[in-house]
Tab-separated table of C-alpha atoms in Angstrom:
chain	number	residue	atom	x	y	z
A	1	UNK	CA	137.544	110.335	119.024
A	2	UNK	CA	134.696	108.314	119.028
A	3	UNK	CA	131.130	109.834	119.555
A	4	UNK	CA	129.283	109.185	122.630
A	5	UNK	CA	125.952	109.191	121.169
A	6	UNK	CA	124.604	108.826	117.698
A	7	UNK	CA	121.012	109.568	116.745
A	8	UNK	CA	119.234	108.241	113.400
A	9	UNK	CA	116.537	111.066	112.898
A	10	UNK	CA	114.410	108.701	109.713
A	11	UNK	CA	113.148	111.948	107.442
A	12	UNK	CA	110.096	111.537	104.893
A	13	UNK	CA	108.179	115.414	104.233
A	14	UNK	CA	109.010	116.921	107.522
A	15	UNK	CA	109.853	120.358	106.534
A	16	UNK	CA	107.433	121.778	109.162
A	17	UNK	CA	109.345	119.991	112.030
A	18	UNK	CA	112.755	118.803	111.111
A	19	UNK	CA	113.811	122.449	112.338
A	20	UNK	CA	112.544	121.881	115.864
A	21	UNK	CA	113.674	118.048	116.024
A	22	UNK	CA	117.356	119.302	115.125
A	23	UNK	CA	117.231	122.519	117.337
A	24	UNK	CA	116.591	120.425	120.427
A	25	UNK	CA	120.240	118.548	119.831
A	26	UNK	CA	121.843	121.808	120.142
A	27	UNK	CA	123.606	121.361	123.302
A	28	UNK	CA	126.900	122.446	124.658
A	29	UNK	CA	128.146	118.979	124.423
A	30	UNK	CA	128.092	118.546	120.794
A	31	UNK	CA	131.096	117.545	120.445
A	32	UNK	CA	130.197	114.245	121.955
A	33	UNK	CA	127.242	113.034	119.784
A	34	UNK	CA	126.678	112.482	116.014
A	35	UNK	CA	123.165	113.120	114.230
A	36	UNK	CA	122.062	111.188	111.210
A	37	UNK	CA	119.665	112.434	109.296
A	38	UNK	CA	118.248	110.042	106.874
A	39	UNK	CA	116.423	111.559	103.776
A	40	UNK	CA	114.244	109.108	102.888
A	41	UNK	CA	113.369	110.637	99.101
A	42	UNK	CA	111.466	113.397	100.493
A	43	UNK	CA	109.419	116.136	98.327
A	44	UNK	CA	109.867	118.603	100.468
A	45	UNK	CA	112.287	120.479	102.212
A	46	UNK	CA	113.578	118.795	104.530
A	47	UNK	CA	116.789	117.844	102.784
A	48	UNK	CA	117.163	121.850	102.615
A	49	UNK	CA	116.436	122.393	106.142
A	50	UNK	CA	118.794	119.239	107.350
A	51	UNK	CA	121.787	120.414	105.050
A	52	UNK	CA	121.845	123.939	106.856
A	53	UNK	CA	122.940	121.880	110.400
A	54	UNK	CA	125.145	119.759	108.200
A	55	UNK	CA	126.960	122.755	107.022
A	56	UNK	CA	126.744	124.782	110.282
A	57	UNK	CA	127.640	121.944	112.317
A	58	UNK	CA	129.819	119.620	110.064
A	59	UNK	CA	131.130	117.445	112.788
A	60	UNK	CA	127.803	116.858	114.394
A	61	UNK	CA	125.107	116.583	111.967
A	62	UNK	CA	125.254	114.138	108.686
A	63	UNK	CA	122.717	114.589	106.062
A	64	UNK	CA	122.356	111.128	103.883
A	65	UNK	CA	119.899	111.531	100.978
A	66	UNK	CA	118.601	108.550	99.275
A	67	UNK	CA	115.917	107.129	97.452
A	68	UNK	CA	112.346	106.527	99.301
A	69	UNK	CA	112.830	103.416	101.183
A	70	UNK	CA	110.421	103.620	104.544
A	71	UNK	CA	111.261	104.065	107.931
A	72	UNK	CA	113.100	100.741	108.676
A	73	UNK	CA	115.690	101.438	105.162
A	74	UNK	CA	116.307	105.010	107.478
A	75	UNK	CA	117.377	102.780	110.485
A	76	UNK	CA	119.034	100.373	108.621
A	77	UNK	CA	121.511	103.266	106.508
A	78	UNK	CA	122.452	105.013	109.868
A	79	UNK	CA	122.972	101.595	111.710
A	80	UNK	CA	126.026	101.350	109.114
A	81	UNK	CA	126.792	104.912	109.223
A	82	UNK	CA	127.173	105.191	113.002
A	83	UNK	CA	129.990	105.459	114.953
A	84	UNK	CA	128.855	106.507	118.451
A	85	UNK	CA	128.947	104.163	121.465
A	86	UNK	CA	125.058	104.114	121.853
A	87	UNK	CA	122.792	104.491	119.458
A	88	UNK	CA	118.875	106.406	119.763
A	89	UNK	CA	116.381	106.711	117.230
A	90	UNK	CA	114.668	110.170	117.120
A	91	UNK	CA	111.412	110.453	114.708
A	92	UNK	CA	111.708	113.860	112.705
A	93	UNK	CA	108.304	114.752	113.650
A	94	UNK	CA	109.179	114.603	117.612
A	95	UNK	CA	112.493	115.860	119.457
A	96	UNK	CA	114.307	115.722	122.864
A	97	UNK	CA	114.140	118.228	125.612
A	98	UNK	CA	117.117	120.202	125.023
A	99	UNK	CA	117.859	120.531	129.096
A	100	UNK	CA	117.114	116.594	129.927
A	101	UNK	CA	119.591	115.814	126.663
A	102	UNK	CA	122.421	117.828	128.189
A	103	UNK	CA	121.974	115.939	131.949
A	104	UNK	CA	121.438	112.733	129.371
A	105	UNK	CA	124.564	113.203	127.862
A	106	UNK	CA	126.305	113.328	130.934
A	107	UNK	CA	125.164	111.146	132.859
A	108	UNK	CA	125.899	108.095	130.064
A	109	UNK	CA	129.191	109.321	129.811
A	110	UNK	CA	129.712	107.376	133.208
A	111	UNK	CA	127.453	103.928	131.952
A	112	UNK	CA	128.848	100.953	130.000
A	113	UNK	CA	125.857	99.052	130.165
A	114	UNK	CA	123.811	97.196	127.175
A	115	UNK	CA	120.848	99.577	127.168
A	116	UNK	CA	120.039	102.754	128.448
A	117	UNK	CA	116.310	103.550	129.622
A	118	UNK	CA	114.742	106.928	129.896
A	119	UNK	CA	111.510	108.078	130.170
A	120	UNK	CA	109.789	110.115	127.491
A	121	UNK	CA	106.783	112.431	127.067
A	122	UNK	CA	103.748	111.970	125.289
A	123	UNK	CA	102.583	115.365	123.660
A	124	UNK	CA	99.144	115.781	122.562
A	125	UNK	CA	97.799	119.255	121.171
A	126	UNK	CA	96.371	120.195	124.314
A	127	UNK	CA	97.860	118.201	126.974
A	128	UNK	CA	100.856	116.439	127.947
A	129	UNK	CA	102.041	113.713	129.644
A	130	UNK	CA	104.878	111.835	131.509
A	131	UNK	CA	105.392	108.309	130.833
A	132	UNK	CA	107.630	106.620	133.302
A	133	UNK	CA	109.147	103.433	134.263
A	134	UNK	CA	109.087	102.011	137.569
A	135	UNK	CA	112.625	100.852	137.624
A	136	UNK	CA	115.281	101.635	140.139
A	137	UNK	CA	117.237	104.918	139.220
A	138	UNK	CA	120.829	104.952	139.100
A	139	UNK	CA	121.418	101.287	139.757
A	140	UNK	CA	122.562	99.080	137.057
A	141	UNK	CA	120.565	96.068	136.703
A	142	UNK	CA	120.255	92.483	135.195
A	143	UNK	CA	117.691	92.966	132.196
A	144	UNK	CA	116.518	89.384	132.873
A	145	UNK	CA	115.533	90.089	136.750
A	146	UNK	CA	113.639	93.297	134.921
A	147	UNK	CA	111.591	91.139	133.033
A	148	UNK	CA	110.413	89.634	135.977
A	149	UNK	CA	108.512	92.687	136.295
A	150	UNK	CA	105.395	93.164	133.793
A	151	UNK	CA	105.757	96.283	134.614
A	152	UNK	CA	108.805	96.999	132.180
A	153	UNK	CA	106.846	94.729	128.909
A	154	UNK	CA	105.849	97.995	127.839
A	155	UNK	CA	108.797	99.699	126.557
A	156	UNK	CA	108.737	102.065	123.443
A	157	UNK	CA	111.411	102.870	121.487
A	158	UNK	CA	111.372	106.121	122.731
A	159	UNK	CA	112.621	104.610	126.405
A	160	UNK	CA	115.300	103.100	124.892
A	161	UNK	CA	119.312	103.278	123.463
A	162	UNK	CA	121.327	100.493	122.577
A	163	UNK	CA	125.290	100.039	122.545
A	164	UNK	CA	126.189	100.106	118.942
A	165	UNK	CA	128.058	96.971	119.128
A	166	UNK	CA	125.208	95.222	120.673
A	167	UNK	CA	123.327	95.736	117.558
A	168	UNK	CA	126.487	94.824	114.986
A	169	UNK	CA	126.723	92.080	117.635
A	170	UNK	CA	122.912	90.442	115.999
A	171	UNK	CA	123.274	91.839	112.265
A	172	UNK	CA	119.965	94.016	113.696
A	173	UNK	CA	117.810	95.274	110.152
A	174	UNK	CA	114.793	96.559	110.365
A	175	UNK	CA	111.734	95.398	107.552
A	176	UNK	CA	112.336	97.538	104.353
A	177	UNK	CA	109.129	99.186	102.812
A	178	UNK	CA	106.551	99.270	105.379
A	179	UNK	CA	105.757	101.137	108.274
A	180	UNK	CA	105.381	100.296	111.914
A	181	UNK	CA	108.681	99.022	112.093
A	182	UNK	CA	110.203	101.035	115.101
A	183	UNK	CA	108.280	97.800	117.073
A	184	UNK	CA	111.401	95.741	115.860
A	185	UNK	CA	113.379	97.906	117.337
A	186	UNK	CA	112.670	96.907	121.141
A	187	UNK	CA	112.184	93.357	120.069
A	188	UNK	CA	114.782	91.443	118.853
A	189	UNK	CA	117.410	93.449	120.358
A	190	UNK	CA	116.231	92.721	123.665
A	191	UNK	CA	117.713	89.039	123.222
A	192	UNK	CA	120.724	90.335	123.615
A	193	UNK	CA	120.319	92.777	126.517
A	194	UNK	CA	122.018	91.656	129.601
A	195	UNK	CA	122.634	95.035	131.675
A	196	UNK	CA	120.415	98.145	131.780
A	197	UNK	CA	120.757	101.648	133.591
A	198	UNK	CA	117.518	104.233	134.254
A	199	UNK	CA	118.215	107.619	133.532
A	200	UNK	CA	114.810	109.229	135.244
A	201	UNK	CA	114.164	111.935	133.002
A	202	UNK	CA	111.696	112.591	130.569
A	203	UNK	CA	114.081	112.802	127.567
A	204	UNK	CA	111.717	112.396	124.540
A	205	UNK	CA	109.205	113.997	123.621
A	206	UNK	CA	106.538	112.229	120.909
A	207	UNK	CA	104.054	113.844	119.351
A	208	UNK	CA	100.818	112.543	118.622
A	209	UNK	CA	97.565	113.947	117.395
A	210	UNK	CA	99.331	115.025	113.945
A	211	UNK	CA	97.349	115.107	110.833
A	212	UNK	CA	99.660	112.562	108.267
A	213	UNK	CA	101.883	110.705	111.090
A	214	UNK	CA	101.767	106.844	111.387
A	215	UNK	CA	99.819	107.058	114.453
A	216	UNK	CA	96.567	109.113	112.810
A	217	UNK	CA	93.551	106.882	111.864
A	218	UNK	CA	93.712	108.331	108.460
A	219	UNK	CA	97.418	107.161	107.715
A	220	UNK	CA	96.482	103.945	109.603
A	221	UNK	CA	93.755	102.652	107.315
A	222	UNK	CA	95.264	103.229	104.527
A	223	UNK	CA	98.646	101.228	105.660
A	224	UNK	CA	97.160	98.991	108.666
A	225	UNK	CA	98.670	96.035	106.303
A	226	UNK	CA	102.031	97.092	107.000
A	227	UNK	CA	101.172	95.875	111.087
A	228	UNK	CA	100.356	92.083	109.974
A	229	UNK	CA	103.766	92.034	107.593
A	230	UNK	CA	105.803	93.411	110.466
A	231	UNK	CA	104.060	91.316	113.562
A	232	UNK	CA	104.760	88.187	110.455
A	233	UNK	CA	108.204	89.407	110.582
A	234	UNK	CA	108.796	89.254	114.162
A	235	UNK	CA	107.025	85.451	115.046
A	236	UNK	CA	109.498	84.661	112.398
A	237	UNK	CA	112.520	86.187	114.174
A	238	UNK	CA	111.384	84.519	117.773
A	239	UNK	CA	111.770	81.183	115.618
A	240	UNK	CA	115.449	81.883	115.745
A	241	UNK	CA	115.941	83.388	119.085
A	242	UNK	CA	118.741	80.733	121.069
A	243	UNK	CA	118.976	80.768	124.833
A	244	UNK	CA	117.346	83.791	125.861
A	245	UNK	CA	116.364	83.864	129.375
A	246	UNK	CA	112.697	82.581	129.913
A	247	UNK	CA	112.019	85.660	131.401
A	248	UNK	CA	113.003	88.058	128.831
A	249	UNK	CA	111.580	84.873	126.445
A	250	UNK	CA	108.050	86.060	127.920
A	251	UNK	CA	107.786	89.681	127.534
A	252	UNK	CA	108.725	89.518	123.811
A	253	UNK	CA	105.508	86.864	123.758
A	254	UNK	CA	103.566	89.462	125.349
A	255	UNK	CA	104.794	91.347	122.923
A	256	UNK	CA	103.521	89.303	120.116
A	257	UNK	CA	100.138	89.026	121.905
A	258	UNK	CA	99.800	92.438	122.385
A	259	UNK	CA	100.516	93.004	118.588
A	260	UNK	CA	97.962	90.480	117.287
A	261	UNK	CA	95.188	91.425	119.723
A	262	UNK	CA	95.403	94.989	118.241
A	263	UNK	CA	95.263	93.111	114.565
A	264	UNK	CA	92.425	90.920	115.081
A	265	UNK	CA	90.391	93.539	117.020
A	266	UNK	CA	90.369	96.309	114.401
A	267	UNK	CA	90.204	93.545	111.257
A	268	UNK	CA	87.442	91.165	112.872
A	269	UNK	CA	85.712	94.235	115.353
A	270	UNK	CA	86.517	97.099	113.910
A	271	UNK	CA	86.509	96.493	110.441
A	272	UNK	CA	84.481	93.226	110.465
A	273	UNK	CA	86.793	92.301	107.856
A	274	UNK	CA	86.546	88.680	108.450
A	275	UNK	CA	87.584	87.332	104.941
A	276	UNK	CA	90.448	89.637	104.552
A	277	UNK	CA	93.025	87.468	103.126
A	278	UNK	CA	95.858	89.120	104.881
A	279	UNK	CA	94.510	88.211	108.108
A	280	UNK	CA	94.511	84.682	107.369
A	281	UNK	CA	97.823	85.134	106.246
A	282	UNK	CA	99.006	86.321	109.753
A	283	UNK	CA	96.959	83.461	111.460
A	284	UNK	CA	98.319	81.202	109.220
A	285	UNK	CA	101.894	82.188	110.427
A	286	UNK	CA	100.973	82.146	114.062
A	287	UNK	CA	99.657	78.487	113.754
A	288	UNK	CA	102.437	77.071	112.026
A	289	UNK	CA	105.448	78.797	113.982
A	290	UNK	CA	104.646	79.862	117.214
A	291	UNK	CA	101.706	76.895	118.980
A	292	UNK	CA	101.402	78.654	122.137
A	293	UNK	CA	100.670	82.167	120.696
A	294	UNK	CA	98.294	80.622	118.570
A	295	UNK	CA	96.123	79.158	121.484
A	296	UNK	CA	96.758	82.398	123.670
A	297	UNK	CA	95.259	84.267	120.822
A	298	UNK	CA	91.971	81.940	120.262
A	299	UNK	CA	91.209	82.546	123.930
A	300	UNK	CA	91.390	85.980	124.180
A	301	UNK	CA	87.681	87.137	124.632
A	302	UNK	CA	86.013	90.308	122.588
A	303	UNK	CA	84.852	92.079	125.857
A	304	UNK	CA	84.563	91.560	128.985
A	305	UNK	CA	82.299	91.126	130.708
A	306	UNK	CA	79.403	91.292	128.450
A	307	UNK	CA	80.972	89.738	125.359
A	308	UNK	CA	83.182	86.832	126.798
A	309	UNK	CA	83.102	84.457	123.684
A	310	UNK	CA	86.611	83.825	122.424
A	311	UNK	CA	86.020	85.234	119.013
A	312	UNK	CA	88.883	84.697	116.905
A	313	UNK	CA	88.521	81.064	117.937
A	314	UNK	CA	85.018	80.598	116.516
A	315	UNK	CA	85.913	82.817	113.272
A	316	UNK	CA	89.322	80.039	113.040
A	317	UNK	CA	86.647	77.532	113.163
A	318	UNK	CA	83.722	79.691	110.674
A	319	UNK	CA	84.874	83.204	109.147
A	320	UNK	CA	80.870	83.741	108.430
A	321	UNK	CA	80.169	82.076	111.244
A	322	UNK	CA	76.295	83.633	112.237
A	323	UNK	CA	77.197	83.533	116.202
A	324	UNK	CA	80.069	85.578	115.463
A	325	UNK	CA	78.140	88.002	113.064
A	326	UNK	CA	75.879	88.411	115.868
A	327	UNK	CA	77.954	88.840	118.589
A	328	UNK	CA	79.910	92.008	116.151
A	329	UNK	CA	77.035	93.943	115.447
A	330	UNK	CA	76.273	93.390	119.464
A	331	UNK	CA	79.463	94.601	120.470
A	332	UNK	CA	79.794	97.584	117.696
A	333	UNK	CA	76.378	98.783	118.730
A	334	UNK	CA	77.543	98.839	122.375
A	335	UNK	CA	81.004	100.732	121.300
């Protein structure tokens, strides 16, 4: 019988949560979902702790051990592993609430659309909140008619599932070797999308404010690279992209924006790295494959309203440009 649901759990050092991510998949419909947990070389335990489910729990839980690839080589191994319908990524450092996955379970039993939405949870040390979408409930809809809505451009991965064949349907890999990847994962699929159903539950819950995890400003300097190879990665995939609606067409550019204002801010702002030669890299790409991105991004402004002037188009026109020098140490004074 073919699983309902399968889950790619991508596992680097996670001994100290893996047990909590795979508890809350303990549900009394097991029998309809498959977990893949990919061992991405890990030093730790958590090939231990993942082969205890696998052995209590042979025909839910799958524990595939392999060399140390990165996050996307996780998604990629359990994309050709899977056999379930639909298809959710769950980080190993994060899990589902156990009572939402049961209703979850159910309710998709019933839906044959392209993508399922949920809501999810964002957990921080001392506080939590819900993160919801402002979709109708229940109803399924026509993903392009969504778009028309700004109000849905901000999907995570954590809102989302895919049908299986949907993603065998596009030959969907994620970038090997980097991190920051899981922002593929609710791009290029969405070409592809052309129903949707909202399940109104907060179903995942992500952590954040964890010393080590992608998200932390340590782990972020040291691989903030890994966010101009991946945003490279994607203006190269829109090049490709053939007769998707305009609509969905101009949340993924949104998406693109939204990447490479977060880029140029903390290289040119943050960092005032304004030589960096990866930077000019990215730019480089923008210019020569996606025009209209490229003058979007030289008018966004560095802050309004006391520092209007379009910075990244005066540093395209002078990296050491005194204006802009002047207008940084303005603007990192004031912040």
């Amino acid at each position: 019988m073919q699983k309902l649901l399968s889950i790619i759990i991508p596992t680097y050092n996670m001994e100290n949560y893996l047990e909590a991510c795979l508890d809350s998949l303990l549900t009394d419909n097991m029998s309809l979902i498959e977990v893949l947990v990919i061992n991405d070389g890990s030093q730790d335990a958590s090939y231990d702790i993942a082969k205890k489910y696998g052995d209590k729990y042979p025909d839910t839980f799958v524990v595939i051990d392999k060399g140390n690839g990165n996050y996307g080589s996780c998604v990629n191994v359990g994309l050709r592993r899977a056999t379930g319908k639909y298809i959710k990524v769950l980080d190993a450092d994060d899990c589902f609430n156990t009572r939402v996955f049961e209703a979850y379970l159910n309710y998709i039993k019933e839906c044959d659309t392209d993508m399922v939405i949920s809501d999810y949870v964002k957990v921080y040390p001392e506080f939590e909140t819900i993160v919801s979408c402002d979709i109708p409930e229940n109803n399924i809809v026509d993903f392009r008619e969504l778009c028309k809505d700004n109000n849905i451009w901000n999907l995570w991965m954590h809102n989302v599932a895919y049908k299986r064949e949907l993603l065998l349907g596009i030959d969907y890999k994620q970038t090997e070797g980097i991190s920051y990847t899981d922002q593929e994962w609710i791009f290029s699929p969405f070409t592809e999308v052309k129903t949707a159903i909202y399940f109104k539950l907060p179903l995942y819950r992500y952590t954040l404010g964890r010393e080590g995890q992608t998200m932390s400003s340590a782990f972020s300097d040291k691989h903030f690279r890994d966010n101009i190879v991946c945003t490279c990665n994607m203006i190269e995939q829109a090049c490709h992209f053939n007769n998707v609606p305009d609509d969905i067409m101009n949340m993924l550019n949104y998406k693109l924006l939204k990447r490479c204002r977060f880029i140029f801010r903390t290289y040119i702002l943050k960092r005032q790295a304004i030589n960096d030669k990866d930077l000019d890299m990215l730019d480089n790409k923008i210019k020569s494959l996606n025009f209209n991105l490229y003058k979007a991004t030289g008018n966004l402004p560095m802050s309004m309203p006391l520092f209007p002037i379009k910075y990244i188009s005066v540093w395209r026109k002078n990296h050491n440009s005194r204006w802009l020098r002047l207008n940084i140490s303005m603007y990192k004074f004031l912040h």
